[in-house]
Coordinates of C-alpha atoms and ligand atoms in Angstrom, one line a residue:
X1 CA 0.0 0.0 0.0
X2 CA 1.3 3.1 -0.5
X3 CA 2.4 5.5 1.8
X4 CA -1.5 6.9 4.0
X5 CA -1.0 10.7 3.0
X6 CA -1.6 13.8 5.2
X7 CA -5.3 15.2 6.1
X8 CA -7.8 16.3 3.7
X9 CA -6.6 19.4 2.0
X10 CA -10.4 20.7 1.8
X11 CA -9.9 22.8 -1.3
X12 CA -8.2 20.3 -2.9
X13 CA -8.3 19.6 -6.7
X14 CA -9.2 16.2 -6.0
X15 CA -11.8 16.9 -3.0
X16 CA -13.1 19.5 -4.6
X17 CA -16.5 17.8 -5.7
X18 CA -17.0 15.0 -2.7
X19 CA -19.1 15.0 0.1
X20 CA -18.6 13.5 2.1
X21 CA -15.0 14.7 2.6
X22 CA -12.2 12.0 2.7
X23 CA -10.3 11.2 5.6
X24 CA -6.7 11.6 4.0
X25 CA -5.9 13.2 0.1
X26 CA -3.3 14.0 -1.4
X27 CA -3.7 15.9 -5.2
X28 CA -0.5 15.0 -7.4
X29 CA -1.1 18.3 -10.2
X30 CA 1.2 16.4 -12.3
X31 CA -1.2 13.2 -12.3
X32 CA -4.5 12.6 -13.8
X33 CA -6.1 10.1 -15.8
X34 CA -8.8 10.4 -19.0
X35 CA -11.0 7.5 -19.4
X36 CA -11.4 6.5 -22.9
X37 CA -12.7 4.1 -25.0
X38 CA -10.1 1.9 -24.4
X39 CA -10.2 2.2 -20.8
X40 CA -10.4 -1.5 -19.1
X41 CA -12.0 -2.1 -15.9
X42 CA -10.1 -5.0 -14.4
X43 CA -11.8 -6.8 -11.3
X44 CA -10.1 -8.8 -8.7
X45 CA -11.5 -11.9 -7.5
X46 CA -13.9 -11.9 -3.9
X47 CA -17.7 -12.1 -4.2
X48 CA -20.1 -9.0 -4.9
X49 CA -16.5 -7.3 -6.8
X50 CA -18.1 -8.0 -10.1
X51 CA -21.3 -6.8 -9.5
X52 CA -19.9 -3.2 -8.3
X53 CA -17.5 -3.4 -11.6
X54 CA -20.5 -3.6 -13.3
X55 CA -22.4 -0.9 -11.8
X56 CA -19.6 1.6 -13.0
X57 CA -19.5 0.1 -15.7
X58 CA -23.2 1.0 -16.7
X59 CA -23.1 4.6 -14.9
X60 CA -20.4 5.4 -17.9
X61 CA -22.0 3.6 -20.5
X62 CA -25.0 6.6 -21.4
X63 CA -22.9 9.3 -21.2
X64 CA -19.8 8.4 -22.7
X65 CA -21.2 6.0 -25.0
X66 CA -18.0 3.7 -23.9
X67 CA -19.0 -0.1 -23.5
X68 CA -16.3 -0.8 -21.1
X69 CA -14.6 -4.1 -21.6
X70 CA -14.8 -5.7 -17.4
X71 CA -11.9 -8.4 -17.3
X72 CA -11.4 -10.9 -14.5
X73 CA -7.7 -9.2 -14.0
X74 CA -5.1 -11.6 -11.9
X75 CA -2.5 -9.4 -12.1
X76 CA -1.2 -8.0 -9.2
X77 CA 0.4 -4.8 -10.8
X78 CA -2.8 -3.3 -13.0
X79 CA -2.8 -2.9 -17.0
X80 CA -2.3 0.2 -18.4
X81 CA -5.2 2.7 -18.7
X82 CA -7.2 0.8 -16.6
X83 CA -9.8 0.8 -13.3
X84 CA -8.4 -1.5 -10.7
X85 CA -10.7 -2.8 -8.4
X86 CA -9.6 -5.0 -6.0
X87 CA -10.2 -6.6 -2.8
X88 CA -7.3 -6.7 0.1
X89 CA -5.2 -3.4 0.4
X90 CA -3.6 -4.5 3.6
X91 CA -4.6 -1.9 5.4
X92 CA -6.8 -2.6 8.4
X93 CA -7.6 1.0 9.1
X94 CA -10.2 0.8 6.4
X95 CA -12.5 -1.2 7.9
X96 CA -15.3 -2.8 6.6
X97 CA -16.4 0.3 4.8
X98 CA -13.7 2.0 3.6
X99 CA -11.2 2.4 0.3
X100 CA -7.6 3.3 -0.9
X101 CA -8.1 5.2 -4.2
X102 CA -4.7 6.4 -6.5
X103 CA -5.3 7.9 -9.7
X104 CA -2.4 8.5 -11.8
X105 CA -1.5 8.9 -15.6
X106 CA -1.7 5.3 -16.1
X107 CA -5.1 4.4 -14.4
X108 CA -7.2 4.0 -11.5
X109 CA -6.7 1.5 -8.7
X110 CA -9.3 1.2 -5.9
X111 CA -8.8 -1.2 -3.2
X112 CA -10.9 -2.4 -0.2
X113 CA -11.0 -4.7 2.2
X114 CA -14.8 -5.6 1.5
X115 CA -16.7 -5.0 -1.1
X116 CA -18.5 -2.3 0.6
X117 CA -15.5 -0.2 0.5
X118 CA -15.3 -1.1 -3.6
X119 CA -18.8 0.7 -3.5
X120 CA -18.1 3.3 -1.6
X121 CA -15.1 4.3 -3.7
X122 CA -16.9 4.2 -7.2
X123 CA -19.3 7.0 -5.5
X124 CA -16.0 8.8 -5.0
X125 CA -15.1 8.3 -8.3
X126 CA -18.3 8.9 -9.4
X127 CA -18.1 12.4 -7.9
X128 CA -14.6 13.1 -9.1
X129 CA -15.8 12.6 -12.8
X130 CA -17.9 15.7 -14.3
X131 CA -21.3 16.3 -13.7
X132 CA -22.7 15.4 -17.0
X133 CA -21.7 11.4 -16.0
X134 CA -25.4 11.6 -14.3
X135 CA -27.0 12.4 -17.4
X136 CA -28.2 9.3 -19.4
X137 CA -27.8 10.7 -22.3
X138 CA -24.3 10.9 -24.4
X139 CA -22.0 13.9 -23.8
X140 CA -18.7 15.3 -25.5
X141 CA -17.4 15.7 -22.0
X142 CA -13.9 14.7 -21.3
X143 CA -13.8 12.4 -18.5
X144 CA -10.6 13.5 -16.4
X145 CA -10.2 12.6 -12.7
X146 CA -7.5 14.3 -11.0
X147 CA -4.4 12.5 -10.2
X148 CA -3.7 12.1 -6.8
X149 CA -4.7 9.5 -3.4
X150 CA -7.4 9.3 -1.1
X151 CA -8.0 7.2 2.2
X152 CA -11.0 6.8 3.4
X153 CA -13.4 5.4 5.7
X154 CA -16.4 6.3 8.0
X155 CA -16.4 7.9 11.7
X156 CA -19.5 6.1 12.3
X157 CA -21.2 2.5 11.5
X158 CA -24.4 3.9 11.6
X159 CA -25.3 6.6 8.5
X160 CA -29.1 6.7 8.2
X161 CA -32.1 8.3 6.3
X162 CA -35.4 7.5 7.7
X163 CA -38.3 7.7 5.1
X164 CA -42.1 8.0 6.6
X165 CA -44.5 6.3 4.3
X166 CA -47.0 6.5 6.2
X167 CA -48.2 10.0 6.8
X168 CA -48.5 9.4 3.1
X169 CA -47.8 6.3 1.2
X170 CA -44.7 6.5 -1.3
X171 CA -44.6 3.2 -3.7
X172 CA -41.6 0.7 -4.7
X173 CA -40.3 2.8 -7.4
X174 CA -40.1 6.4 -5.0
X175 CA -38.2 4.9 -2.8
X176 CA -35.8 3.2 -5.1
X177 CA -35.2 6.5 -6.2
X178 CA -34.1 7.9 -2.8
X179 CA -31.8 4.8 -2.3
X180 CA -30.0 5.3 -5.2
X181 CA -29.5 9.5 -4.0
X182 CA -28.8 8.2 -1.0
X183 CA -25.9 5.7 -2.1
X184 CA -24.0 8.7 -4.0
X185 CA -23.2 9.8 -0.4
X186 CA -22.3 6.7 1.5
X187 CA -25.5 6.5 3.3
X188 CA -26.2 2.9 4.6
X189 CA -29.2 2.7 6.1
X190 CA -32.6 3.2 5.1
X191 CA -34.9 3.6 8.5
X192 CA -38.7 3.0 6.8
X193 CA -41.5 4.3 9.1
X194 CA -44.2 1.6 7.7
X195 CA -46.9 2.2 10.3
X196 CA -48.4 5.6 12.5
X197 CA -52.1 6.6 12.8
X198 CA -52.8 7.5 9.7
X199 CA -52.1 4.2 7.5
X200 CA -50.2 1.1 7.9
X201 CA -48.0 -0.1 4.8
X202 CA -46.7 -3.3 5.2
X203 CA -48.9 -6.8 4.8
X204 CA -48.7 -8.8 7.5
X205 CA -50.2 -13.1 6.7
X206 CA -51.5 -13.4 9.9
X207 CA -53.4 -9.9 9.9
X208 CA -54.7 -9.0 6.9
X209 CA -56.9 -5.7 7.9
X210 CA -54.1 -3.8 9.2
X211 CA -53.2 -3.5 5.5
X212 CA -57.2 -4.0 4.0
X213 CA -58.5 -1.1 6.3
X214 CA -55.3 0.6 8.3
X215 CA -53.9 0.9 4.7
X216 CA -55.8 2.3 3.3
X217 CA -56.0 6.3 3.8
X218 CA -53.8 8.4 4.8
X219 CA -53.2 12.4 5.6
X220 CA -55.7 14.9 4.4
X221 CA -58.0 11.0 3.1
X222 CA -55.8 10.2 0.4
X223 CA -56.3 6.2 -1.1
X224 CA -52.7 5.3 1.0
X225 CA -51.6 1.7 0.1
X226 CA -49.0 -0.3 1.3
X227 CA -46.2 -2.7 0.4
X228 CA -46.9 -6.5 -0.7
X229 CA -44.8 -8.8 1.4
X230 CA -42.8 -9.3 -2.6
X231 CA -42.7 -5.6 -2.6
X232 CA -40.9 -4.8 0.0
X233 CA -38.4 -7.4 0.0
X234 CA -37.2 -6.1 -3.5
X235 CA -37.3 -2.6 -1.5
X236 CA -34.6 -4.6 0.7
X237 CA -32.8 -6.2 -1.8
X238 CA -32.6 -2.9 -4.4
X239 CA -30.8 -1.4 -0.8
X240 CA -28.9 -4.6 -0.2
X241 CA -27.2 -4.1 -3.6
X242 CA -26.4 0.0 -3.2
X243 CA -25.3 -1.3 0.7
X244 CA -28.0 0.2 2.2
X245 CA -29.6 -2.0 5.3
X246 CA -33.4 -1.1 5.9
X247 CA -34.4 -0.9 9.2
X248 CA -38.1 -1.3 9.7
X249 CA -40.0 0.3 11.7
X250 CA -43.6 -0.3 13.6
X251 CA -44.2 2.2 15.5
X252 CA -45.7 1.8 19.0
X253 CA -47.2 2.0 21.8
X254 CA -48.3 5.1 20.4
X255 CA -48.6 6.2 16.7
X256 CA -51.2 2.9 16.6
X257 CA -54.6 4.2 15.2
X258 CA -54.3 2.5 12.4
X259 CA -53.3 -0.6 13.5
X260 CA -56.3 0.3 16.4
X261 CA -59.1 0.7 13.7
X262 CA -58.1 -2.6 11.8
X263 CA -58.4 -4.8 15.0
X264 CA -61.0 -4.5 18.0
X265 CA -59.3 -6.2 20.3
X266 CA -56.1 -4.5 20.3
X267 CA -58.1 -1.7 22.1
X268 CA -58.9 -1.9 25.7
X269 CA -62.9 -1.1 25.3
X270 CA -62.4 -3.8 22.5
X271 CA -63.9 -1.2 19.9
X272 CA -62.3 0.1 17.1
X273 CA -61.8 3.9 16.8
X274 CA -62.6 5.7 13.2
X275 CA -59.4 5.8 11.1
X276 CA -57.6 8.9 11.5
X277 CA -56.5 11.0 8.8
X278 CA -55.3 14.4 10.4
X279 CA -51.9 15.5 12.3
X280 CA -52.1 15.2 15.6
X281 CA -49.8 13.1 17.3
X282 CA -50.2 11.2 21.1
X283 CA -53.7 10.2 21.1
X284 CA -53.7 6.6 20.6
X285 CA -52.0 3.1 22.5
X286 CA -52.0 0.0 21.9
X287 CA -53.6 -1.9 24.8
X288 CA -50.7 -2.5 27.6
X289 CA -52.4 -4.8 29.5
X290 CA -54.3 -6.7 27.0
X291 CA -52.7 -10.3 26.4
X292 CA -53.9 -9.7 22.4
X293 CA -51.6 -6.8 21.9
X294 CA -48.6 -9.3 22.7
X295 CA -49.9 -12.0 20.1
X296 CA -50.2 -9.1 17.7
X297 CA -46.6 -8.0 18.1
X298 CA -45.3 -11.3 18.2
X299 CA -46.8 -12.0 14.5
X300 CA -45.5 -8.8 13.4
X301 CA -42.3 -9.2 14.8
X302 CA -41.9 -12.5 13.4
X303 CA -42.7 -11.6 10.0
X304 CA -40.6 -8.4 10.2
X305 CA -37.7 -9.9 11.0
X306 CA -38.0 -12.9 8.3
X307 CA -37.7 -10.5 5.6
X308 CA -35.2 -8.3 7.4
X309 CA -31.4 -9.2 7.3
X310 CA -30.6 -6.3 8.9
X311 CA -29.7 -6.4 13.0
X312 CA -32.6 -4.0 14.0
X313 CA -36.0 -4.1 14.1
X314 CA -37.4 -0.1 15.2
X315 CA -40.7 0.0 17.4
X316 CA -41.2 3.3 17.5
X317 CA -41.9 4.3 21.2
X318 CA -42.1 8.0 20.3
X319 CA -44.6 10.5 21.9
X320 CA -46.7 7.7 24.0
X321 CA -48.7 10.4 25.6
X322 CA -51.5 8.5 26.0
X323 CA -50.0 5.3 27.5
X324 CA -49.3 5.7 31.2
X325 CA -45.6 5.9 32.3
X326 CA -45.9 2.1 34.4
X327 CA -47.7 0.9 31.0
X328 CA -44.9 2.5 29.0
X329 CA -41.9 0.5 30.6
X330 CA -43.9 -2.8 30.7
X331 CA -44.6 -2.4 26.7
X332 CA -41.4 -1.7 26.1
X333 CA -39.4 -3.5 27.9
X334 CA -41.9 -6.8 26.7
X335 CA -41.3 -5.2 23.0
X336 CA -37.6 -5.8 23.4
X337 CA -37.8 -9.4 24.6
X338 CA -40.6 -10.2 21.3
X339 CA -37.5 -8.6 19.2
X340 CA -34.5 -10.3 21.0
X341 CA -36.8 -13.8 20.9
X342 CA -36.8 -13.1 16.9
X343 CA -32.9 -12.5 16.9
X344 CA -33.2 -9.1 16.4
X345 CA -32.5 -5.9 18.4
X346 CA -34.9 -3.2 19.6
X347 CA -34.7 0.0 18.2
X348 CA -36.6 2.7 19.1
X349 CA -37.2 6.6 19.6
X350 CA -35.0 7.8 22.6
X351 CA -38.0 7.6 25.1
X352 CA -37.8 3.9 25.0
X353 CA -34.4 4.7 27.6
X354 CA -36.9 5.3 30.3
X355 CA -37.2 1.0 30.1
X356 CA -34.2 -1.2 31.1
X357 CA -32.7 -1.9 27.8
X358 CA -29.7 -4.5 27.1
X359 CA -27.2 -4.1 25.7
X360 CA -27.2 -3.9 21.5
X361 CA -31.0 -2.3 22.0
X362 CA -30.0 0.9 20.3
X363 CA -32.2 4.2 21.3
X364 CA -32.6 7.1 18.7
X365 CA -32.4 10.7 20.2
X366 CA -34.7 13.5 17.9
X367 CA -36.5 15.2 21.0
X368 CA -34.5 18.3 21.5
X369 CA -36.3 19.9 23.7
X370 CA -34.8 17.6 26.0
X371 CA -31.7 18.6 25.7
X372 CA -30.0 15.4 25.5
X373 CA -31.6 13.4 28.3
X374 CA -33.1 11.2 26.8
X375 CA -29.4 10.4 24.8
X376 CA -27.5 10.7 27.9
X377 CA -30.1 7.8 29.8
X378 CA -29.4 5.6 27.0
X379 CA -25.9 5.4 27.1
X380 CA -25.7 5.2 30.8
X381 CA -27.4 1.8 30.2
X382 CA -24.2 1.1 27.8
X383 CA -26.9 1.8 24.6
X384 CA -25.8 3.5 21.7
X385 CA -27.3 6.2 19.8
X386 CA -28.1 7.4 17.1
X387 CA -28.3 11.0 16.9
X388 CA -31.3 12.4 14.8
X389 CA -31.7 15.9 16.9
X390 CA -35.2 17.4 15.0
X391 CA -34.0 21.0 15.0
X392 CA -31.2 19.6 12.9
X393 CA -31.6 16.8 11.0
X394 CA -35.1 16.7 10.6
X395 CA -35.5 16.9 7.2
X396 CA -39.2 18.3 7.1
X397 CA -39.0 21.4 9.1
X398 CA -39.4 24.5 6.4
X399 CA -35.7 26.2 5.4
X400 CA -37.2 29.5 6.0
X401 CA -40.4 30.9 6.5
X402 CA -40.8 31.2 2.6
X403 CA -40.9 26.9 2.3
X404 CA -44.1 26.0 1.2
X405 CA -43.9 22.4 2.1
X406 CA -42.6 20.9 5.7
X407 CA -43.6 21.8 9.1
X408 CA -42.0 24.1 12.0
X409 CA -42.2 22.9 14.9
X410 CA -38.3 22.1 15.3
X411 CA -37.6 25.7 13.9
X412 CA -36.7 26.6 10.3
X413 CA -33.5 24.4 9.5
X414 CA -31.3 26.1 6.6
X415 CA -28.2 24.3 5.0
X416 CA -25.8 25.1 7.0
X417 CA -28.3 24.3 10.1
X418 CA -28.1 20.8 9.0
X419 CA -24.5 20.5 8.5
X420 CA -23.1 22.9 11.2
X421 CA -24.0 20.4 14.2
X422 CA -22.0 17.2 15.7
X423 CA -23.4 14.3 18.0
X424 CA -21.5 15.3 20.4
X425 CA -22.5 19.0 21.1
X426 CA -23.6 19.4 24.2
X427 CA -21.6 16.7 25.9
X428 CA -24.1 14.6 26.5
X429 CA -22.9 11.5 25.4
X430 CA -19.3 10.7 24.2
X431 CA -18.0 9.3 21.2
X432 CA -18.0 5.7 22.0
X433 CA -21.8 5.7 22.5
X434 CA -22.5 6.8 19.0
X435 CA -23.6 4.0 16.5
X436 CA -24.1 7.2 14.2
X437 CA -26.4 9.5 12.5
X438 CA -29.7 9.8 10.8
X439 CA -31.8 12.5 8.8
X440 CA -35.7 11.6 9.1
X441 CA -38.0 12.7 6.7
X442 CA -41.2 13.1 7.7
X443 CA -44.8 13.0 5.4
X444 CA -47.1 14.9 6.5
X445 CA -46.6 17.6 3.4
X446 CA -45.3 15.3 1.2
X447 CA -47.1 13.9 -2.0
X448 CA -44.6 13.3 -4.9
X449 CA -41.0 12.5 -5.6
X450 CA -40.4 16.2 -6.6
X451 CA -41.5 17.3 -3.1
X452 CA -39.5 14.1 -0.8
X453 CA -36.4 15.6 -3.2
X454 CA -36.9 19.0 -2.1
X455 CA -37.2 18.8 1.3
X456 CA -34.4 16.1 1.3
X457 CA -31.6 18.1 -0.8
X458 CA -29.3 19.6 0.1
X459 CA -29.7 19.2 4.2
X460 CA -29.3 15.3 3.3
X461 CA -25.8 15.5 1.9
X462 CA -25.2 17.5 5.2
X463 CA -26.0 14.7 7.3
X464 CA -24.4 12.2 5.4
X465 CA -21.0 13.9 5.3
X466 CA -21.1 14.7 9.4
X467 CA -22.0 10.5 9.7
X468 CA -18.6 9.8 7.1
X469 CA -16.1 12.7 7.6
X470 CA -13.6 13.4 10.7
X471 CA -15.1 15.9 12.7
X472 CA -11.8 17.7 13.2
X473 CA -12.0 18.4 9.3
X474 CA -15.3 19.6 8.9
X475 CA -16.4 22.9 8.4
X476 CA -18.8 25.4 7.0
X477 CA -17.0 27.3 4.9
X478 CA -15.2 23.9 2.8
X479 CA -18.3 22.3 3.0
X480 CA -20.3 25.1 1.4
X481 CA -17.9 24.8 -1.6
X482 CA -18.3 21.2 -2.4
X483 CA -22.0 21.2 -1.7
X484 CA -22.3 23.8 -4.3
X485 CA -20.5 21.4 -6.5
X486 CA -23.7 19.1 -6.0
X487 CA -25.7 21.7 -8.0
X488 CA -25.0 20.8 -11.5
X489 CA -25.1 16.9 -10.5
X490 CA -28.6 16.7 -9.1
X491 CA -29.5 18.9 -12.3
X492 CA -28.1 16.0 -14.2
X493 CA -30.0 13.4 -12.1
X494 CA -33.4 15.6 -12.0
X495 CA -33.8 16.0 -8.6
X496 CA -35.9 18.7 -7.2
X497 CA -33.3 20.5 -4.7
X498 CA -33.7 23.8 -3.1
X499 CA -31.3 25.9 -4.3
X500 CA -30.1 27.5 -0.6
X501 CA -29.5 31.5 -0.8
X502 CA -26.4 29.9 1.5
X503 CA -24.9 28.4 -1.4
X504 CA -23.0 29.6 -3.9
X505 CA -24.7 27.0 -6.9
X506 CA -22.0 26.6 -9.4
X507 CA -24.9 25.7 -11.9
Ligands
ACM601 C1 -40.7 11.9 16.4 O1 -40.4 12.9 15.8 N1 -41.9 11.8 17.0 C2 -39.8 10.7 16.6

């Protein structure tokens, strides 16, 4: 391997398009590489290395109209004029996640220890190239990557986007969209909120009206819908192959109406409330004491975690206002042995530390108007977090009060808002109790692609960069240049991004 060089130069040549940033690059101005026609891409052996040879590949097949020859390459010193990916770079700083990148006059070689790391590099080439390589149609562009060398890998494990389809329901093909966004910044994990009170989204055998009748409205009385059970596992497997993990989630005790009006006997007066189709949050439980509402989450849980290879199944326990505090720690503490019987582990809004959790139970802190409590009683259980404070990384509060679509209860949250935060402001937990990160976007606004995009770019990219990058290397000021570099590539892709007044757009 060569020699690991010195920190990110943030105005770089070679960083000068990437979030997020790099842990270590190095621009050689004497370097750079043109792919051509001619260009090879060369795979090493290891499993999965083909497939991500393949996905660059056909990235660079539209716009330059090259059909790029893939060879299974044994060589252990690469071709000329030639993308080397390879498994095995030797060096044990990068993890599971991250890559060794050198571009010089005579080709590309990316190395990784897994094939995650492969993936996560071909984004970073991917961003290195210009922006027209987003564009599926064919392009005179010369395709030049800066010479130069970049080591990299993530601060955090844990780099999430949480999607709410339930508020209002968004189909296979709108959230296989996102994924692939979310990819191009190393995000790798999709949190899907697939039940609240206004509609429940996933099909469950054993229950079939929680999908028949808690599916099917949603805000404002909109038809809803809701994933097939074949649905959402090629939802898991479209995110499996970008390595993106989804996390379901079920959210309860609260956040249950829907679930409530499919099934009398989840209440306690054994009657089924109207379904709900407004924005109020708190009002409804799931039956604490009720020996039904165990079966019921033991079905669901069961059936969750068949079609989830992820470690975590989420279950909400967000804003239980109307459960009482004894009924609160009995749910959730009984949720969390359902989920650990399944081989999974509980996740769940921050509130669920007010319950004895075990260890590998991980609690998710958004309420910031508790300053950190809720954070700091996790990890004093030896829980980790993941830090999703709402006045920052919630990804549906307005930008300013101009925003037509989101909401504003956590404030008006700008660009720099987003980014200019850390998990551990505030001291209230320290870095060892981090897992990692995670932008929710919540539906209550939302109807179309157009609108998830807006709301999601550019505060996304934000949040993905302060789960991947060093913190000692992050700033405002670098970070506002390389965002603006995202301008012209999300043109190219055709996503609906808000142009921030913060951000100088370079197109
Ligand atoms: C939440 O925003 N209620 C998790």
């Amino acid at each position: 391997m060569a020699a690991t060089p010195g920190p990110a130069v943030t105005g770089g040549a070679i960083t000068a398009g990437l979030v997020p940033l790099p842990v270590f690059a190095s621009t050689d101005d004497a370097a750079s590489f043109t792919i051509g026609s001619d260009t090879a891409i060369e795979v090493g052996p290891g499993d999965g290395t083909a497939a991500v040879a393949r996905d660059l590949a056909d990235l660079l097949r539209p716009p330059t109209g090259y059909a790029l020859q893939i060879s299974t390459g044994a060589a252990t010193s690469p071709p000329k004029d030639s993308i080397d990916l390879r498994l095995g770079s030797g060096n044990p700083a990068l993890g599971d996640e991250g890559y060794d990148l050198t571009i010089s006059k005579d080709g590309v070689v990316l190395m990784a220890t897994k094939v995650a790391g492969l993936f996560h590099g071909v984004q970073t080439i991917r961003q290195m190239l210009p922006s027209a390589v987003e564009t599926r149609a064919a392009s005179s562009t010369v395709w030049k990557l800066t010479g130069g060398h970049i080591v990299d890998y993530p601060r955090y494990s844990y780099r999430g986007a949480m999607l709410d389809v339930s508020r209002h329901f968004f189909g296979v093909p709108v959230v296989e969209r996102y994924i692939d966004e979310l990819a191009l910044y190393k995000v790798n994990v999709l949190h899907l909120h697939l039940s609240d009170d206004q509609g429940w989204r996933l099909a469950i055998d054993g229950w079939p009206n929680l999908t028949a009748i808690g599916g099917s409205t949603e805000v404002g009385g909109g038809q809803g819908g809701y994933y097939t059970k074949a649905d959402y596992t090629a939802l898991v497997q479209y995110a499996q192959a970008r390595f993106i993990t989804v996390v379901p989630e079920i959210d309860t005790p609260s956040h249950t109406n829907a679930a409530l009006a499919s099934y009398p006997q989840l209440n306690c007066n054994g009657t089924s409330p109207a379904l709900y189709t407004g924005e109020q949050v708190g009002f409804s439980s799931l039956c604490v004491p009720k020996a039904a509402t165990y079966t019921f989450l033991d079905d669901v849980v069961s059936e969750l975690a068949a079609l989830t290879p992820g470690p975590y199944i989420h279950l909400g326990g967000d804003e239980a206002q109307s459960t009482s505090a004894a009924d609160y720690v009995t749910f959730v503490q009984k949720a969390q042995a359902i989920v650990e019987a399944h081989g999974k582990s509980l996740m769940g809004w921050a509130e669920i530390s007010k319950a004895k959790l075990d260890q590998g139970s991980v609690a998710e802190y958004w309420n910031f108007n508790d300053h950190g409590r809720s954070a700091t009683d996790a990890a004093q259980q030896s829980v980790k977090v993941v830090m999703a404070p709402a006045d920052h990384a919630y990804l549906d509060q307005k930008y300013d009060a101009h925003t037509v679509l989101g909401l504003t209860w956590a404030g008006a949250i700008e660009a720099q808002d987003a980014y200019a935060w850390d998990p551990l402001d505030g001291g209230r937990v320290a870095e060892s109790d981090v897992l990692g990160v995670e932008a929710p976007l919540w539906s209550e606004t939302l109807h179309t692609t157009a609108d998830l995009e807006y709301l999601a770019w550019p505060r996304m990219a934000g949040i993905a960069e302060i789960g991947w990058s060093p913190k000692a290397e992050r700033s405002w000021p670098t970070y506002r240049t390389r965002l603006a570099e995202q301008g012209p590539r999300w043109t190219a892709m055709g996503i609906n991004f808000y142009r921030s007044p913060q951000v100088d757009w370079t197109s």
